[in-house]
Amino acid sequence: MTETTTRPWPALPLAHATAALTAPGSPFEVVDAVIEGRPYRIWKNAPLTLLHSFMAGRQWGGRTFIVYGDERVSYEAFARATLALAADLKARGLKKGDRVAIAMRNLPEWPVAFFAAALCGAVATPLNAWWTGAELAYGLADSGSTVAIVDIERLERIAPHLPELTALADVLVCRGTEAVGDPRVRRLEAVIGAPATWADLPAGEMPGVPLDPEDPAAIFYTSGTTGFPKGALGTHRNAGCGAVAGLYSYVRSFVRRGEAPPTPDPAAPAKVGLVSIPFFHTTGCNALLLPALVTGQTLVCQRRFDAAEALMLIEREKINLIGGVPTVAIQLLQHPDRDKYDLSSLETVTYGGAAAPTDLVRQIADRTSASPGSGWGMTETSATHTHHFGEDYVNRPDSCGPAMPVSAIKVVGPDGADLPAGEVGELLAYGPNVVKGYWNRPEETAATFVDGWVRTGDLARIDEEGFCFIVDRKKDIIIRGGENIYCQEVEAVLFDHPAVAEAALIARPHPVLGEEPVAVVSLAPGQTVDAATLKALTAARLAAFKTPVEIFVIDGPLPRNAAGKVVKAELKARFG
């Protein structure tokens, strides 16, 4: 981390720094706007639509955009493949508003599929590549996707479910040739070729579909307390907010320090980022992929996060930026071979999505050359809503930063009344980055989105200067290494076993992942079942990260309160 001077810190109060950076003429200028009848503050220079983001990316030409293993794809090659796929989809009848599901690893094909759908005016619908076949089939059916673009692993999972997915008209598969006997399945390579050949494709033409900032652009799936995935419907404007937020927070750290912000130099070598968080998460897409496209970064993608490989890549690729969940930073710092690699290229290590140990920021500052950063957001806020870097984070290691200048936060009591600074209540968020609502879920939308504010389900407090501190989660949710595990979904699977009378999923602290799921079950009278059998049941029905790491089978009922609800605090004290 950059050495601080002896002058007092901060050199500029947060409000003054914000005013200076968002003033007229600034790259981060903020202006007032009325959107669908509500007043907002918006980034004047943010990309209005994903078309604008795409065009901003194409200006980088032959600069490397995506690195995946030995594959290197330039910005121009990416653009040509995207336009070729968009032309194919449009020729086959894809219309504005249709949903295009994307289910694959962080392959170079992922952003091609995402932007090809967006340029056609379709609603890109990323699905969790860790989901089982049944879960993927649910996402495809719930979204009503007419096109699915998948890798071979995801095709193998959904193949048994294809007969029931009657809305699907077209399935494009990459990185595999396995036939599934369904005429809807075709090879993506037959349309755009392999990544190594994309630069040889024709320059291509824009689909010519008019796009508005308030048009639906993407559905990112999240889950609520019901345990069933819900699709958060985001707009083009929502996506554009993410292209500005992280850079603004980074520049603000210089201003707060009393230094001149770094001057952008288009001729300078590209910043290089390590990407381990999946693009199918709103963080991976809106907070990493889209900003990289607009600013001309090179993204080095791992098949899956592996700390040893990441250390090698940092040295080989001269990685400057690391983003993701706290687990990534923890594993890098704790790896026994860390000192064997040259990590001097690192400039920033930033994360969100899960609780981070308060000591992590100090470790980053003391043991690397990077400036640490942390933020908070959710699928419903299109990723980043609060953020801070450098000394702001070092001095408030338990905070996730202040809200972006275009956004607002507040905490409310049980009666919905605003609470003063320092008091704990439910966190609400507002801004042009908040999604329209949930796809085809009017009741849940009405309950969660109130007058433009999204009820986050998180308990928080906000200090006098506007920094947010997440205290606890109101929702029944476990976050394992940045992945959400919704307790009722896992409990429902356990309940399906005839021997189980009650089931409760609780979080157990984990030094790297933050939390891991542990289940406690009681048996129906006269029934017997062992933990291994129950664990196998959950493993067969759920994604691996949702499977309890340990299951306790107890005698007698689970503890309940007067209202009949399981008292999980007691279970955590005993088993957590």
XYZ file of C-alpha atoms in Angstrom:
576
model
C 0.000 0.000 0.000
C 1.177 3.525 -0.774
C 3.027 5.108 2.140
C 1.048 7.856 3.812
C 2.685 11.178 4.532
C 2.984 12.760 7.952
C 0.195 15.238 7.189
C -3.080 14.633 9.018
C -5.485 12.183 7.470
C -7.996 12.592 5.993
C -6.826 15.688 4.168
C -10.368 16.278 2.941
C -13.702 15.377 4.602
C -15.789 12.829 2.735
C -18.463 15.380 1.791
C -15.848 17.762 0.370
C -14.129 14.990 -1.586
C -17.468 13.902 -3.004
C -18.388 17.448 -4.014
C -15.049 17.968 -5.743
C -15.147 14.699 -7.677
C -18.785 14.965 -8.803
C -18.707 18.637 -9.842
C -19.604 19.783 -13.377
C -16.873 18.897 -15.845
C -15.502 16.037 -13.764
C -15.314 12.525 -15.253
C -17.473 11.532 -12.273
C -19.991 14.364 -12.682
C -23.343 13.644 -11.087
C -26.583 15.179 -12.367
C -30.236 15.038 -11.347
C -32.724 13.003 -13.347
C -36.285 11.755 -13.100
C -36.631 8.085 -13.990
C -40.081 6.550 -14.165
C -41.428 9.336 -11.974
C -38.768 9.146 -9.230
C -35.887 11.562 -8.602
C -32.380 10.166 -8.942
C -28.804 11.321 -9.121
C -26.977 9.654 -11.998
C -23.447 9.458 -13.366
C -23.449 11.836 -16.329
C -20.697 9.914 -18.115
C -21.692 6.336 -17.320
C -22.496 4.089 -20.301
C -26.205 4.548 -21.018
C -26.640 1.028 -22.377
C -24.629 -2.128 -22.874
C -24.235 -1.023 -26.496
C -22.287 1.985 -25.219
C -20.139 -0.295 -23.046
C -19.483 -2.543 -26.033
C -18.449 0.387 -28.217
C -16.186 1.730 -25.473
C -14.479 -1.650 -25.348
C -13.953 -1.896 -29.079
C -11.766 1.202 -29.051
C -9.020 -0.859 -27.388
C -8.483 -2.819 -30.612
C -5.649 -5.327 -30.412
C -5.155 -4.983 -26.660
C -5.656 -8.289 -24.816
C -9.079 -8.519 -23.193
C -9.379 -12.089 -21.872
C -6.666 -14.543 -20.865
C -7.795 -18.103 -20.151
C -5.024 -20.659 -19.792
C -2.981 -20.393 -22.988
C -5.761 -18.540 -24.808
C -5.540 -14.786 -25.362
C -8.428 -12.864 -26.909
C -8.089 -9.247 -27.983
C -10.804 -6.618 -27.674
C -11.297 -6.574 -31.443
C -11.491 -10.367 -31.622
C -14.095 -10.328 -28.848
C -16.091 -7.658 -30.714
C -16.060 -9.604 -33.990
C -17.184 -12.825 -32.319
C -19.932 -10.942 -30.476
C -21.303 -9.371 -33.664
C -21.143 -12.703 -35.515
C -23.156 -14.407 -32.790
C -25.610 -11.508 -32.567
C -26.217 -11.709 -36.319
C -26.845 -15.448 -36.073
C -29.276 -15.087 -33.168
C -31.157 -12.270 -34.848
C -31.392 -14.234 -38.105
C -32.924 -17.124 -36.179
C -35.661 -14.908 -34.816
C -34.356 -13.593 -31.498
C -36.440 -10.544 -30.601
C -36.051 -7.650 -28.206
C -37.114 -8.778 -24.734
C -36.479 -12.483 -25.340
C -34.351 -14.159 -22.682
C -30.988 -15.708 -23.518
C -29.607 -17.958 -20.784
C -25.839 -18.254 -20.320
C -24.471 -21.182 -18.318
C -20.733 -21.733 -18.460
C -17.465 -21.155 -16.680
C -15.557 -17.872 -17.045
C -14.606 -18.760 -20.587
C -13.862 -16.183 -23.311
C -17.214 -17.242 -24.769
C -19.085 -15.895 -21.726
C -18.819 -12.149 -22.492
C -19.416 -12.900 -26.175
C -22.723 -14.583 -25.324
C -23.691 -11.838 -22.858
C -23.096 -8.971 -25.252
C -24.491 -10.752 -28.298
C -27.781 -11.104 -26.419
C -27.673 -7.498 -25.182
C -26.957 -6.001 -28.610
C -30.023 -7.825 -29.965
C -32.133 -6.211 -27.248
C -32.596 -9.566 -25.530
C -32.376 -10.021 -21.759
C -29.135 -11.818 -20.913
C -29.837 -14.376 -18.197
C -26.702 -15.740 -16.519
C -27.276 -18.989 -14.623
C -25.129 -20.308 -11.804
C -22.681 -22.731 -13.396
C -22.400 -24.558 -10.054
C -26.075 -25.494 -10.091
C -27.207 -29.065 -10.627
C -29.116 -30.046 -13.750
C -32.444 -29.648 -11.970
C -31.478 -26.192 -10.706
C -30.348 -25.109 -14.173
C -33.582 -26.430 -15.627
C -35.502 -24.364 -13.083
C -33.666 -21.211 -14.146
C -34.300 -21.911 -17.812
C -37.993 -22.555 -17.237
C -38.544 -19.694 -14.804
C -36.906 -17.149 -17.121
C -38.699 -18.520 -20.165
C -35.410 -18.468 -22.055
C -35.739 -19.212 -25.748
C -31.980 -19.528 -26.260
C -29.361 -21.141 -24.026
C -25.628 -20.742 -24.590
C -23.710 -23.289 -22.515
C -20.422 -25.124 -22.204
C -20.252 -28.882 -22.518
C -20.374 -29.484 -18.756
C -23.612 -27.549 -18.387
C -25.102 -29.275 -21.442
C -24.451 -32.651 -19.845
C -26.339 -31.486 -16.746
C -29.381 -30.103 -18.542
C -29.581 -32.786 -21.232
C -32.000 -35.010 -19.248
C -34.274 -31.987 -18.738
C -34.369 -30.747 -22.340
C -37.632 -32.527 -23.226
C -39.491 -30.560 -20.539
C -37.949 -27.212 -21.556
C -40.342 -26.562 -24.403
C -39.710 -22.799 -24.543
C -36.089 -23.406 -25.546
C -35.760 -23.090 -29.306
C -31.987 -22.980 -29.605
C -29.111 -24.395 -27.519
C -25.562 -23.488 -28.468
C -22.777 -25.461 -26.815
C -19.068 -24.686 -26.762
C -16.010 -26.747 -25.916
C -17.570 -30.108 -26.693
C -19.154 -32.171 -29.435
C -21.185 -34.676 -27.462
C -24.505 -35.335 -29.172
C -27.626 -35.391 -27.018
C -30.126 -36.375 -29.683
C -31.966 -33.042 -29.568
C -32.214 -31.065 -32.821
C -32.150 -27.784 -30.908
C -28.532 -28.332 -29.853
C -25.776 -26.995 -32.114
C -22.123 -26.083 -31.748
C -21.248 -22.491 -30.954
C -17.967 -22.966 -32.834
C -19.976 -23.515 -36.037
C -21.122 -19.897 -35.702
C -18.063 -18.043 -34.402
C -15.203 -20.549 -34.452
C -12.724 -21.133 -31.633
C -11.352 -18.134 -29.697
C -8.004 -18.358 -31.507
C -9.774 -17.605 -34.802
C -12.076 -14.783 -33.706
C -9.702 -12.075 -34.926
C -10.125 -13.465 -38.462
C -13.909 -13.051 -38.460
C -15.450 -10.214 -40.490
C -15.637 -6.818 -38.750
C -19.383 -7.329 -38.419
C -22.310 -4.962 -38.190
C -24.422 -3.813 -35.273
C -27.816 -5.512 -35.029
C -29.433 -2.075 -35.171
C -31.852 -2.703 -32.293
C -32.696 0.558 -30.475
C -31.873 0.393 -26.783
C -33.043 2.665 -23.963
C -31.312 2.977 -20.567
C -34.487 1.739 -18.846
C -34.876 -1.340 -21.078
C -34.426 -4.680 -19.305
C -30.888 -5.911 -19.890
C -30.219 -8.868 -17.596
C -31.727 -11.277 -15.117
C -29.352 -12.337 -12.353
C -30.696 -15.071 -10.120
C -30.670 -14.694 -6.383
C -32.655 -16.480 -3.698
C -34.957 -15.260 -0.992
C -35.985 -16.664 2.328
C -38.286 -19.088 0.515
C -35.154 -20.799 -0.778
C -36.312 -20.648 -4.398
C -34.164 -18.663 -6.835
C -35.608 -15.330 -7.938
C -34.543 -13.437 -11.024
C -33.540 -9.818 -10.362
C -34.435 -7.861 -13.490
C -31.787 -5.229 -14.175
C -31.748 -2.463 -16.767
C -29.066 -1.113 -19.065
C -28.696 1.887 -16.740
C -28.215 -0.450 -13.763
C -25.319 -2.114 -15.582
C -23.738 1.217 -16.501
C -23.496 2.265 -12.866
C -21.083 -0.561 -12.162
C -18.713 0.650 -14.861
C -18.038 3.795 -12.800
C -18.403 2.834 -9.128
C -15.133 1.032 -8.434
C -12.993 3.547 -10.306
C -14.670 6.404 -8.456
C -13.905 4.811 -5.088
C -10.285 4.288 -6.093
C -9.828 7.902 -7.229
C -11.564 9.198 -4.094
C -8.934 7.497 -1.941
C -6.279 9.776 -3.490
C -8.362 12.882 -2.888
C -9.023 11.911 0.716
C -5.268 11.480 1.128
C -4.641 14.970 -0.246
C -3.030 13.741 -3.456
C -3.878 14.463 -7.069
C -5.801 11.567 -8.666
C -3.897 9.523 -11.241
C -4.339 10.860 -14.767
C -5.701 8.283 -17.225
C -3.287 7.556 -20.072
C -4.840 5.575 -22.956
C -1.345 4.842 -24.256
C -0.186 3.272 -20.995
C -0.038 -0.520 -20.674
C -3.339 -2.118 -19.731
C -4.102 -2.778 -16.103
C -4.329 -6.521 -15.549
C -6.942 -8.051 -13.263
C -7.208 -11.559 -11.842
C -10.757 -12.882 -12.024
C -11.813 -15.808 -9.885
C -15.380 -14.746 -9.079
C -17.835 -16.094 -11.675
C -19.251 -13.761 -14.299
C -22.700 -15.219 -13.561
C -22.662 -13.281 -10.284
C -23.686 -9.647 -10.576
C -20.350 -8.798 -8.924
C -18.371 -10.709 -11.537
C -20.308 -9.115 -14.377
C -21.211 -5.594 -13.243
C -18.284 -4.867 -10.908
C -15.461 -6.648 -12.783
C -16.271 -7.490 -16.401
C -18.070 -4.284 -17.418
C -15.588 -1.845 -15.812
C -12.731 -3.776 -17.426
C -14.361 -3.461 -20.840
C -14.862 0.287 -20.532
C -11.387 1.033 -19.150
C -9.444 -1.410 -21.313
C -8.233 -3.816 -18.650
C -6.912 -7.293 -19.334
C -8.786 -9.980 -17.390
C -6.960 -13.180 -16.470
C -9.586 -15.848 -15.733
C -9.047 -18.992 -13.706
C -11.043 -22.151 -14.338
C -11.618 -22.185 -10.587
C -9.804 -20.313 -7.860
C -6.596 -22.002 -6.826
C -4.230 -19.981 -4.657
C -1.040 -21.628 -5.955
C -2.046 -21.004 -9.555
C -3.129 -17.456 -8.681
C 0.304 -16.675 -7.227
C 1.925 -17.985 -10.403
C -0.407 -15.881 -12.547
C 0.247 -12.728 -10.521
C 3.955 -13.098 -11.258
C 3.618 -14.242 -14.880
C 0.918 -11.812 -16.000
C 1.993 -8.904 -13.777
C -1.435 -8.769 -12.156
C -2.343 -5.298 -10.839
C -5.896 -5.808 -9.594
C -7.567 -8.594 -7.650
C -11.306 -8.561 -6.991
C -13.662 -11.112 -5.541
C -14.632 -12.381 -2.126
C -12.475 -12.245 1.051
C -11.624 -15.930 0.632
C -9.392 -15.076 -2.318
C -7.278 -12.601 -0.348
C -7.128 -14.875 2.695
C -5.888 -17.883 0.746
C -3.280 -15.851 -1.117
C -1.904 -14.361 2.090
C -1.901 -17.698 3.925
C -0.356 -19.787 1.145
C 2.990 -21.249 2.288
C 4.640 -20.425 -1.068
C 3.549 -16.795 -1.154
C 7.056 -15.440 -0.607
C 8.423 -17.473 -3.521
C 6.603 -15.285 -6.048
C 7.066 -11.708 -7.174
C 3.840 -9.952 -6.187
C 5.174 -6.418 -6.576
C 2.819 -5.665 -9.491
C -0.226 -5.734 -7.184
C -1.911 -2.348 -6.784
C -5.350 -3.131 -5.375
C -6.990 -6.044 -3.602
C -10.702 -5.455 -3.141
C -13.579 -7.698 -2.154
C -17.153 -7.948 -0.971
C -19.954 -10.500 -0.955
C -19.145 -11.943 2.460
C -17.957 -10.855 5.880
C -14.215 -10.250 6.008
C -12.061 -10.614 9.120
C -11.247 -7.129 10.348
C -7.553 -8.034 10.481
C -7.497 -8.855 6.758
C -7.133 -5.212 5.712
C -4.054 -4.830 7.910
C -2.513 -8.006 6.507
C -2.976 -6.752 2.959
C -1.493 -3.375 3.826
C 1.459 -4.883 5.707
C 2.283 -7.872 3.513
C 1.677 -6.607 -0.032
C 2.184 -3.491 -2.106
C -1.553 -3.282 -2.736
C -4.158 -0.867 -1.487
C -7.038 -2.787 0.146
C -10.671 -2.086 -0.668
C -14.030 -3.352 0.500
C -17.623 -2.775 -0.462
C -21.175 -3.948 -0.108
C -23.847 -4.695 -2.626
C -26.336 -7.326 -3.604
C -27.904 -8.680 -6.734
C -30.749 -6.213 -6.279
C -28.304 -3.260 -6.320
C -26.457 -4.501 -9.421
C -23.384 -5.154 -7.244
C -21.469 -2.196 -5.778
C -23.551 0.184 -3.655
C -21.026 1.156 -0.970
C -17.238 1.063 -1.232
C -13.979 2.425 0.135
C -10.254 2.054 -0.507
C -6.964 2.649 1.257
C -6.880 4.614 4.502
C -10.673 4.860 4.639
C -10.829 1.072 4.857
C -7.758 0.744 7.095
C -9.278 3.149 9.591
C -12.697 1.453 9.463
C -11.886 -2.230 8.905
C -15.374 -3.316 9.967
C -17.106 -0.953 7.524
C -18.080 -1.563 3.909
C -17.717 2.126 3.070
C -20.122 4.945 2.234
C -22.741 4.825 -0.482
C -21.782 5.858 -3.998
C -22.633 9.522 -4.783
C -25.529 8.406 -6.998
C -26.869 6.065 -4.342
C -28.381 6.356 -0.884
C -28.639 4.160 2.185
C -30.635 4.379 5.382
C -31.552 2.171 8.302
C -35.082 1.809 9.582
C -36.686 0.368 12.684
C -39.395 -2.312 12.855
C -42.010 0.383 12.202
C -40.245 1.533 9.042
C -39.185 4.872 10.537
C -35.701 6.176 9.742
C -33.180 5.689 12.543
C -30.473 8.200 13.489
C -26.756 7.678 12.919
C -25.258 4.886 15.000
C -28.479 2.948 15.608
C -28.940 -0.549 14.195
C -31.845 -1.303 11.901
C -32.648 -2.863 8.557
C -30.563 -1.434 5.726
C -32.429 0.050 2.755
C -30.775 1.090 -0.506
C -31.807 3.503 -3.273
C -30.280 4.603 -6.554
C -30.174 4.200 -10.340
C -28.363 0.891 -9.798
C -31.345 -0.734 -8.040
C -33.084 -3.276 -10.278
C -36.676 -3.050 -11.492
C -37.805 -5.953 -9.338
C -38.099 -9.718 -9.514
C -38.917 -11.466 -12.759
C -42.582 -12.541 -12.758
C -42.810 -12.173 -8.947
C -45.120 -9.226 -8.303
C -45.821 -10.058 -4.656
C -42.144 -10.447 -3.714
C -41.311 -7.332 -5.725
C -43.926 -5.307 -3.846
C -42.638 -6.583 -0.499
C -38.966 -5.915 -1.225
C -39.020 -2.739 -3.341
C -40.830 0.150 -1.657
C -40.932 3.571 -3.357
C -37.678 2.790 -5.131
C -35.916 1.594 -1.964
C -34.864 -2.046 -1.736
C -35.200 -3.736 1.644
C -31.920 -5.591 1.933
C -32.645 -7.860 4.882
C -29.285 -6.842 6.364
C -28.997 -5.234 9.777
C -26.649 -2.273 9.761
C -25.702 1.052 11.266
C -24.429 4.197 9.543
C -22.002 6.561 11.251
C -22.105 10.354 11.214
C -19.942 10.591 8.091
C -22.040 8.084 6.145
C -19.939 4.919 6.421
C -21.996 1.735 6.576
C -21.382 -1.136 9.013
C -23.170 -4.438 8.383
C -24.021 -5.893 11.786
C -25.877 -9.071 10.953
C -28.179 -10.622 8.390
C -31.876 -10.504 8.894
C -32.393 -13.081 6.187
C -31.939 -16.753 6.877
C -28.857 -17.096 4.739
C -25.350 -18.517 4.979
C -22.552 -17.094 2.843
C -19.865 -19.633 2.047
C -16.942 -18.035 0.227
C -19.277 -15.515 -1.396
C -21.901 -18.091 -2.405
C -25.344 -17.690 -0.869
C -26.866 -20.734 0.814
C -30.512 -20.329 1.715
C -31.346 -22.468 4.700
C -34.913 -23.346 3.831
C -33.839 -24.803 0.482
C -31.418 -27.232 2.150
C -33.829 -27.945 4.999
C -36.538 -28.855 2.494
C -34.290 -31.520 0.966
C -33.561 -33.010 4.387
C -37.262 -32.985 5.241
C -37.906 -35.139 2.193
C -36.278 -38.123 3.885
C -39.041 -40.083 5.642
C -36.980 -40.531 8.811
C -36.490 -36.782 9.347
C -38.977 -34.938 11.534
C -37.218 -31.581 11.726
C -34.185 -30.009 10.119
C -32.283 -26.786 10.631
C -29.291 -25.436 8.756
C -26.902 -23.191 10.660
C -23.637 -21.422 9.918
C -20.363 -22.508 11.432
C -17.433 -20.066 11.216
C -14.683 -21.011 8.776
C -11.249 -19.331 8.759
C -11.089 -19.048 4.959
C -14.627 -19.338 3.574
C -16.213 -17.177 6.261
C -18.983 -19.652 6.974
C -19.862 -23.235 6.171
C -23.257 -24.986 6.442
C -23.982 -27.465 9.238
C -27.302 -29.258 9.595
C -29.086 -30.500 12.691
C -31.969 -32.954 12.319
C -34.297 -34.784 14.663
C -35.920 -38.051 13.730
C -39.509 -39.098 13.439
C -40.586 -41.593 16.117
C -39.329 -45.101 15.444
C -37.176 -43.990 12.506
C -33.420 -44.266 12.046
C -31.036 -42.728 9.533
C -27.354 -41.902 9.669
C -25.636 -38.645 8.794
C -23.842 -40.137 5.774
C -27.153 -41.082 4.161
C -28.548 -37.595 4.675
C -25.383 -35.998 3.348
C -25.582 -38.151 0.227
C -29.203 -37.052 -0.223
C -28.304 -33.373 -0.156
C -25.284 -33.918 -2.402
C -27.493 -35.553 -5.015
C -30.084 -32.789 -4.963
C -28.069 -29.619 -4.445
C -24.973 -27.856 -5.712
C -21.848 -28.930 -3.834
C -21.390 -25.623 -2.029
C -24.858 -25.989 -0.458
C -24.250 -29.480 0.921
C -23.794 -29.476 4.731
C -20.233 -30.245 5.731
C -21.549 -32.012 8.815
C -24.969 -33.304 9.858
C -25.895 -33.934 13.467
C -28.729 -36.351 14.216
C -30.177 -35.688 17.670
C -32.727 -37.269 19.957
C -35.779 -35.204 20.766
C -37.216 -32.152 19.013
C -35.305 -29.079 17.933
C -35.557 -26.103 20.311
C -38.426 -23.785 19.421
C -39.736 -20.496 20.775
C -43.303 -19.644 21.767
C -44.171 -18.852 18.184
C -43.107 -22.334 17.142
C -39.966 -21.213 15.309
C -36.703 -23.108 15.689
C -34.291 -21.204 17.931
C -31.168 -21.415 15.830
C -29.118 -19.469 18.342
C -29.283 -22.468 20.661
C -28.232 -24.807 17.867
C -25.334 -22.542 16.933
C -24.154 -22.480 20.526
C -24.141 -26.263 20.627
C -23.113 -27.264 17.094
C -21.799 -24.111 15.396
